[in-house]
Amino acid sequence: VTIDNQGFIYVTAYPNDTNGAKPLKKLSADGSDVLYHADEEEFTVGDLDTEEYPQIIDVAINEDAGTYTVLDTRSCRFFTYNSEGVLLYIGGGVGRQYGRLRSPTSIVCWDDQVIVCDNSNKCFTVYEFTDYAQTINQAMADYNARDYDAAVESWQNVARYNSNMFLAYKTLGDIDLLLGQTYDDDDPLKFQHISRALEYFKLAQDKDGYSSAYAELRDILLSRHFTLIFGTIIIFAVGIYVLVKVRKYRAKRREEQRRAGLV
């Protein structure tokens, strides 16, 4: 059991073929599970490299970054996720070597360290974050603090470390979309932010974000060229109206001439 600074309680369980238990839950005051995950139907955390169910024995919270880290006692590894259930990085591993674990029982996040208690080795193992993991944590903390200028720089650094980190592109897209919505439609900065957000969402393969940015961009272009578009429609409609009237007039004249025997 772990409690965060907002009073939510994180609890772990061992799932199997019969109990249908979730390996991790985030309980509110009324006991409801409010842990968000992108794919609730196949929700799982921990080691997925084996056919056996993970055994999540403990969970730790990083309040600044807004992440949680679960400890899988079966694989002796720990896994860190963001608030949307996206896997960020992995540490630990089974073995007798320095830095490896045999029977981990608990975990805690402390500043820039992860501390794991190992029952078989009778020791605490202290892990320091790599530069990559520190950059992710800093990017998450900057975004949660709404320091978007710093968050953009941090997430761009994450993308430089790992060009396949879709979360970096998604968050950069979210920031540009959010900033773009603060400007008027005729402001060039809005078009710049929304266009860039569209490219980031494309890199992240985020369909929802791409649709939102595309709708914003479409509204900008419609607003910018409304007079031209509306004028073209009016001219086109008037032209069709005049053409119809002319054809009716000519048809009426031919009919009058036919009846008068002139044609």
mmCIF file of C-alpha atoms in Angstrom:
data_model
loop_
_atom_site.group_PDB
_atom_site.id
_atom_site.type_symbol
_atom_site.label_atom_id
_atom_site.label_comp_id
_atom_site.label_asym_id
_atom_site.label_seq_id
_atom_site.Cartn_x
_atom_site.Cartn_y
_atom_site.Cartn_z
ATOM 1 C CA VAL A 1 0.000 0.000 0.000
ATOM 2 C CA THR A 2 1.240 3.479 -0.935
ATOM 3 C CA ILE A 3 -0.517 6.838 -0.480
ATOM 4 C CA ASP A 4 0.277 9.882 -2.655
ATOM 5 C CA ASN A 5 0.075 13.540 -1.622
ATOM 6 C CA GLN A 6 -3.523 13.808 -2.866
ATOM 7 C CA GLY A 7 -4.728 10.970 -0.645
ATOM 8 C CA PHE A 8 -5.094 8.291 -3.333
ATOM 9 C CA ILE A 9 -4.161 4.786 -2.214
ATOM 10 C CA TYR A 10 -2.170 2.498 -4.520
ATOM 11 C CA VAL A 11 -2.558 -1.225 -3.830
ATOM 12 C CA THR A 12 -1.000 -4.257 -5.521
ATOM 13 C CA ALA A 13 -2.250 -7.802 -6.103
ATOM 14 C CA TYR A 14 -1.170 -11.053 -7.742
ATOM 15 C CA PRO A 15 -3.397 -11.822 -10.758
ATOM 16 C CA ASN A 16 -3.891 -15.364 -12.037
ATOM 17 C CA ASP A 17 -6.194 -17.328 -14.316
ATOM 18 C CA THR A 18 -8.998 -17.507 -11.741
ATOM 19 C CA ASN A 19 -9.089 -14.391 -9.581
ATOM 20 C CA GLY A 20 -9.114 -11.792 -12.386
ATOM 21 C CA ALA A 21 -7.350 -9.334 -10.088
ATOM 22 C CA LYS A 22 -5.717 -6.173 -11.388
ATOM 23 C CA PRO A 23 -2.008 -6.060 -10.496
ATOM 24 C CA LEU A 24 -2.348 -2.406 -9.471
ATOM 25 C CA LYS A 25 -5.201 -0.171 -8.370
ATOM 26 C CA LYS A 26 -5.456 3.492 -7.447
ATOM 27 C CA LEU A 27 -8.271 3.889 -4.942
ATOM 28 C CA SER A 28 -10.151 7.089 -4.212
ATOM 29 C CA ALA A 29 -11.832 7.903 -0.902
ATOM 30 C CA ASP A 30 -14.958 5.916 -1.824
ATOM 31 C CA GLY A 31 -12.938 2.860 -2.877
ATOM 32 C CA SER A 32 -13.278 3.362 -6.649
ATOM 33 C CA ASP A 33 -10.361 2.419 -8.865
ATOM 34 C CA VAL A 34 -9.343 5.632 -10.688
ATOM 35 C CA LEU A 35 -6.055 4.424 -12.172
ATOM 36 C CA TYR A 36 -6.048 5.536 -15.802
ATOM 37 C CA HIS A 37 -4.729 3.246 -18.500
ATOM 38 C CA ALA A 38 -4.947 3.681 -22.255
ATOM 39 C CA ASP A 39 -6.123 0.092 -22.766
ATOM 40 C CA GLU A 40 -8.310 -0.936 -19.828
ATOM 41 C CA GLU A 41 -9.295 -4.233 -21.458
ATOM 42 C CA GLU A 42 -5.689 -5.447 -21.427
ATOM 43 C CA PHE A 43 -4.448 -3.564 -18.392
ATOM 44 C CA THR A 44 -1.213 -4.922 -17.045
ATOM 45 C CA VAL A 45 2.003 -3.706 -15.490
ATOM 46 C CA GLY A 46 5.281 -5.417 -14.785
ATOM 47 C CA ASP A 47 7.292 -7.874 -16.842
ATOM 48 C CA LEU A 48 5.519 -8.974 -20.031
ATOM 49 C CA ASP A 49 8.448 -10.937 -21.473
ATOM 50 C CA THR A 50 7.240 -14.235 -20.008
ATOM 51 C CA GLU A 51 3.975 -16.143 -20.197
ATOM 52 C CA GLU A 52 3.662 -16.098 -16.409
ATOM 53 C CA TYR A 53 1.703 -13.423 -14.616
ATOM 54 C CA PRO A 54 3.791 -10.628 -13.083
ATOM 55 C CA GLN A 55 3.883 -10.493 -9.299
ATOM 56 C CA ILE A 56 3.662 -6.815 -8.364
ATOM 57 C CA ILE A 57 4.667 -6.699 -4.738
ATOM 58 C CA ASP A 58 5.054 -2.955 -4.162
ATOM 59 C CA VAL A 59 4.601 0.462 -5.787
ATOM 60 C CA ALA A 60 6.377 3.793 -5.257
ATOM 61 C CA ILE A 61 5.330 7.316 -6.261
ATOM 62 C CA ASN A 62 7.422 10.125 -7.721
ATOM 63 C CA GLU A 63 5.296 13.137 -6.809
ATOM 64 C CA ASP A 64 7.234 15.749 -8.805
ATOM 65 C CA ALA A 65 7.274 13.781 -12.052
ATOM 66 C CA GLY A 66 3.750 12.424 -11.563
ATOM 67 C CA THR A 67 4.890 8.831 -12.142
ATOM 68 C CA TYR A 68 4.582 5.532 -10.329
ATOM 69 C CA THR A 69 7.053 2.647 -10.198
ATOM 70 C CA VAL A 70 5.988 -0.959 -9.616
ATOM 71 C CA LEU A 71 8.245 -3.738 -8.359
ATOM 72 C CA ASP A 72 7.838 -7.150 -10.015
ATOM 73 C CA THR A 73 9.200 -9.752 -7.613
ATOM 74 C CA ARG A 74 9.041 -12.512 -10.249
ATOM 75 C CA SER A 75 11.442 -10.829 -12.669
ATOM 76 C CA CYS A 76 13.202 -8.739 -9.969
ATOM 77 C CA ARG A 77 12.753 -5.639 -12.109
ATOM 78 C CA PHE A 78 10.953 -2.341 -11.535
ATOM 79 C CA PHE A 79 8.906 -0.454 -14.139
ATOM 80 C CA THR A 80 8.070 3.241 -14.178
ATOM 81 C CA TYR A 81 4.879 4.568 -15.802
ATOM 82 C CA ASN A 82 3.358 8.005 -16.271
ATOM 83 C CA SER A 83 -0.173 8.894 -15.152
ATOM 84 C CA GLU A 84 -1.604 7.494 -18.417
ATOM 85 C CA GLY A 85 0.024 4.095 -17.961
ATOM 86 C CA VAL A 86 2.770 4.628 -20.557
ATOM 87 C CA LEU A 87 5.966 2.717 -19.748
ATOM 88 C CA LEU A 88 8.893 5.133 -19.371
ATOM 89 C CA TYR A 89 11.877 3.044 -18.262
ATOM 90 C CA ILE A 90 12.907 -0.214 -16.552
ATOM 91 C CA GLY A 91 15.563 -1.069 -13.951
ATOM 92 C CA GLY A 92 16.850 -3.940 -11.848
ATOM 93 C CA GLY A 93 17.074 -7.575 -12.877
ATOM 94 C CA VAL A 94 17.547 -11.010 -11.353
ATOM 95 C CA GLY A 95 20.987 -12.278 -10.344
ATOM 96 C CA ARG A 96 23.720 -12.289 -7.706
ATOM 97 C CA GLN A 97 25.863 -9.612 -9.329
ATOM 98 C CA TYR A 98 26.228 -6.109 -7.976
ATOM 99 C CA GLY A 99 23.044 -4.175 -8.686
ATOM 100 C CA ARG A 100 20.976 -7.310 -9.254
ATOM 101 C CA LEU A 101 18.150 -8.645 -7.081
ATOM 102 C CA ARG A 102 17.056 -12.080 -5.891
ATOM 103 C CA SER A 103 13.918 -11.578 -3.814
ATOM 104 C CA PRO A 104 12.853 -7.911 -3.760
ATOM 105 C CA THR A 105 10.126 -7.020 -1.283
ATOM 106 C CA SER A 106 9.671 -3.231 -1.336
ATOM 107 C CA ILE A 107 10.584 -0.117 -3.291
ATOM 108 C CA VAL A 108 10.662 3.644 -2.732
ATOM 109 C CA CYS A 109 11.555 6.655 -4.882
ATOM 110 C CA TRP A 110 13.780 9.177 -3.103
ATOM 111 C CA ASP A 111 14.957 12.295 -4.955
ATOM 112 C CA ASP A 112 16.903 10.983 -7.972
ATOM 113 C CA GLN A 113 17.199 7.472 -6.609
ATOM 114 C CA VAL A 114 15.199 4.253 -6.436
ATOM 115 C CA ILE A 115 15.760 2.148 -3.319
ATOM 116 C CA VAL A 116 14.817 -1.550 -3.310
ATOM 117 C CA CYS A 117 14.816 -3.874 -0.319
ATOM 118 C CA ASP A 118 16.061 -7.407 -1.175
ATOM 119 C CA ASN A 119 15.163 -10.162 1.257
ATOM 120 C CA SER A 120 17.480 -12.882 -0.085
ATOM 121 C CA ASN A 121 20.523 -10.628 -0.336
ATOM 122 C CA LYS A 122 19.686 -9.051 3.027
ATOM 123 C CA CYS A 123 20.396 -5.545 1.776
ATOM 124 C CA PHE A 124 19.056 -2.357 0.278
ATOM 125 C CA THR A 125 20.049 -1.645 -3.310
ATOM 126 C CA VAL A 126 20.175 2.022 -4.313
ATOM 127 C CA TYR A 127 19.778 2.817 -8.016
ATOM 128 C CA GLU A 128 20.636 6.187 -9.511
ATOM 129 C CA PHE A 129 18.767 7.407 -12.555
ATOM 130 C CA THR A 130 20.609 7.532 -15.849
ATOM 131 C CA ASP A 131 20.778 10.843 -17.723
ATOM 132 C CA TYR A 132 17.967 9.573 -19.950
ATOM 133 C CA ALA A 133 15.693 8.752 -17.011
ATOM 134 C CA GLN A 134 16.558 12.040 -15.283
ATOM 135 C CA THR A 135 15.646 13.922 -18.455
ATOM 136 C CA ILE A 136 12.268 12.159 -18.610
ATOM 137 C CA ASN A 137 11.580 12.934 -14.946
ATOM 138 C CA GLN A 138 12.544 16.576 -15.444
ATOM 139 C CA ALA A 139 10.344 16.824 -18.535
ATOM 140 C CA MET A 140 7.396 15.343 -16.648
ATOM 141 C CA ALA A 141 7.979 17.688 -13.691
ATOM 142 C CA ASP A 142 8.236 20.769 -15.940
ATOM 143 C CA TYR A 143 5.017 19.850 -17.732
ATOM 144 C CA ASN A 144 3.137 19.183 -14.482
ATOM 145 C CA ALA A 145 4.354 22.550 -13.155
ATOM 146 C CA ARG A 146 3.053 24.183 -16.384
ATOM 147 C CA ASP A 147 6.483 25.557 -17.157
ATOM 148 C CA TYR A 148 5.959 24.920 -20.854
ATOM 149 C CA ASP A 149 9.126 26.629 -22.092
ATOM 150 C CA ALA A 150 11.252 24.357 -19.912
ATOM 151 C CA ALA A 151 9.052 21.354 -20.725
ATOM 152 C CA VAL A 152 9.550 21.856 -24.480
ATOM 153 C CA GLU A 153 13.329 21.899 -24.066
ATOM 154 C CA SER A 154 13.262 18.843 -21.766
ATOM 155 C CA TRP A 155 11.027 16.773 -24.060
ATOM 156 C CA GLN A 156 13.126 17.713 -27.070
ATOM 157 C CA ASN A 157 16.145 16.383 -25.164
ATOM 158 C CA VAL A 158 14.226 13.157 -24.473
ATOM 159 C CA ALA A 159 13.501 12.816 -28.195
ATOM 160 C CA ARG A 160 17.206 13.281 -28.934
ATOM 161 C CA TYR A 161 18.028 10.428 -26.545
ATOM 162 C CA ASN A 162 15.317 8.197 -28.007
ATOM 163 C CA SER A 163 13.739 9.074 -31.348
ATOM 164 C CA ASN A 164 11.139 6.316 -30.809
ATOM 165 C CA MET A 165 9.798 7.900 -27.606
ATOM 166 C CA PHE A 166 6.286 8.642 -28.859
ATOM 167 C CA LEU A 167 5.333 10.224 -25.533
ATOM 168 C CA ALA A 168 7.857 13.020 -26.162
ATOM 169 C CA TYR A 169 6.246 13.932 -29.490
ATOM 170 C CA LYS A 170 2.734 13.635 -28.044
ATOM 171 C CA THR A 171 3.543 15.963 -25.138
ATOM 172 C CA LEU A 172 5.263 18.465 -27.429
ATOM 173 C CA GLY A 173 2.137 18.387 -29.589
ATOM 174 C CA ASP A 174 -0.076 18.934 -26.541
ATOM 175 C CA ILE A 175 2.010 21.944 -25.511
ATOM 176 C CA ASP A 176 1.919 23.552 -28.971
ATOM 177 C CA LEU A 177 -1.817 22.902 -29.271
ATOM 178 C CA LEU A 178 -2.438 24.413 -25.838
ATOM 179 C CA LEU A 179 -0.295 27.474 -26.540
ATOM 180 C CA GLY A 180 -1.824 27.934 -29.985
ATOM 181 C CA GLN A 181 -5.321 28.088 -28.533
ATOM 182 C CA THR A 182 -4.361 31.165 -26.498
ATOM 183 C CA TYR A 183 -3.934 33.320 -29.646
ATOM 184 C CA ASP A 184 -6.511 34.852 -31.968
ATOM 185 C CA ASP A 185 -7.156 33.160 -35.307
ATOM 186 C CA ASP A 186 -5.495 35.953 -37.260
ATOM 187 C CA ASP A 187 -2.317 35.836 -35.163
ATOM 188 C CA PRO A 188 0.589 34.199 -37.077
ATOM 189 C CA LEU A 189 1.830 32.592 -33.840
ATOM 190 C CA LYS A 190 -1.346 30.533 -33.587
ATOM 191 C CA PHE A 191 -0.834 29.099 -37.065
ATOM 192 C CA GLN A 192 2.801 28.364 -36.192
ATOM 193 C CA HIS A 193 1.940 26.501 -32.959
ATOM 194 C CA ILE A 194 -0.947 24.510 -34.436
ATOM 195 C CA SER A 195 1.024 23.526 -37.545
ATOM 196 C CA ARG A 196 3.885 22.298 -35.384
ATOM 197 C CA ALA A 197 1.466 20.422 -33.122
ATOM 198 C CA LEU A 198 0.059 18.664 -36.189
ATOM 199 C CA GLU A 199 3.550 17.429 -37.117
ATOM 200 C CA TYR A 200 4.291 16.273 -33.566
ATOM 201 C CA PHE A 201 1.019 14.322 -33.340
ATOM 202 C CA LYS A 202 1.827 12.723 -36.686
ATOM 203 C CA LEU A 203 5.208 11.566 -35.332
ATOM 204 C CA ALA A 204 3.511 10.295 -32.174
ATOM 205 C CA GLN A 205 0.831 8.483 -34.202
ATOM 206 C CA ASP A 206 -1.743 10.151 -31.941
ATOM 207 C CA LYS A 207 -5.009 10.127 -33.907
ATOM 208 C CA ASP A 208 -7.028 12.098 -31.355
ATOM 209 C CA GLY A 209 -4.398 14.813 -31.022
ATOM 210 C CA TYR A 210 -3.951 14.987 -34.790
ATOM 211 C CA SER A 211 -7.722 15.380 -35.277
ATOM 212 C CA SER A 212 -7.864 18.200 -32.721
ATOM 213 C CA ALA A 213 -4.930 20.048 -34.282
ATOM 214 C CA TYR A 214 -6.339 19.524 -37.786
ATOM 215 C CA ALA A 215 -9.698 20.985 -36.719
ATOM 216 C CA GLU A 216 -7.945 24.019 -35.203
ATOM 217 C CA LEU A 217 -5.854 24.511 -38.337
ATOM 218 C CA ARG A 218 -8.924 24.230 -40.560
ATOM 219 C CA ASP A 219 -10.730 26.886 -38.506
ATOM 220 C CA ILE A 220 -7.706 29.186 -38.780
ATOM 221 C CA LEU A 221 -7.584 28.872 -42.573
ATOM 222 C CA LEU A 222 -11.342 29.336 -42.895
ATOM 223 C CA SER A 223 -11.225 32.419 -40.694
ATOM 224 C CA ARG A 224 -8.235 33.833 -42.558
ATOM 225 C CA HIS A 225 -9.762 33.337 -46.028
ATOM 226 C CA PHE A 226 -13.431 33.742 -45.093
ATOM 227 C CA THR A 227 -13.967 36.834 -47.241
ATOM 228 C CA LEU A 228 -12.431 35.204 -50.304
ATOM 229 C CA ILE A 229 -14.293 31.918 -49.792
ATOM 230 C CA PHE A 230 -17.622 33.598 -49.050
ATOM 231 C CA GLY A 231 -17.221 36.004 -51.985
ATOM 232 C CA THR A 232 -16.401 33.124 -54.334
ATOM 233 C CA ILE A 233 -19.478 31.227 -53.183
ATOM 234 C CA ILE A 234 -21.686 34.304 -53.687
ATOM 235 C CA ILE A 235 -20.280 34.961 -57.163
ATOM 236 C CA PHE A 236 -20.692 31.310 -58.094
ATOM 237 C CA ALA A 237 -24.284 31.268 -56.826
ATOM 238 C CA VAL A 238 -25.150 34.515 -58.648
ATOM 239 C CA GLY A 239 -23.556 33.172 -61.818
ATOM 240 C CA ILE A 240 -25.647 30.006 -61.685
ATOM 241 C CA TYR A 241 -28.781 32.086 -61.002
ATOM 242 C CA VAL A 242 -28.084 34.387 -63.970
ATOM 243 C CA LEU A 243 -27.297 31.433 -66.245
ATOM 244 C CA VAL A 244 -30.575 29.745 -65.357
ATOM 245 C CA LYS A 245 -32.508 32.945 -65.957
ATOM 246 C CA VAL A 246 -30.818 33.501 -69.343
ATOM 247 C CA ARG A 247 -31.570 29.945 -70.453
ATOM 248 C CA LYS A 248 -35.217 30.301 -69.435
ATOM 249 C CA TYR A 249 -35.469 33.634 -71.255
ATOM 250 C CA ARG A 250 -33.941 32.197 -74.429
ATOM 251 C CA ALA A 251 -36.191 29.143 -74.279
ATOM 252 C CA LYS A 252 -39.212 31.416 -73.853
ATOM 253 C CA ARG A 253 -38.154 33.579 -76.833
ATOM 254 C CA ARG A 254 -37.697 30.522 -79.062
ATOM 255 C CA GLU A 255 -41.112 29.257 -78.076
ATOM 256 C CA GLU A 256 -42.707 32.651 -78.875
ATOM 257 C CA GLN A 257 -40.933 32.785 -82.227
ATOM 258 C CA ARG A 258 -42.041 29.234 -83.055
ATOM 259 C CA ARG A 259 -45.644 30.061 -82.330
ATOM 260 C CA ALA A 260 -45.406 33.200 -84.463
ATOM 261 C CA GLY A 261 -43.986 31.124 -87.327
ATOM 262 C CA LEU A 262 -40.708 32.990 -87.315
ATOM 263 C CA VAL A 263 -38.658 29.826 -86.825
#
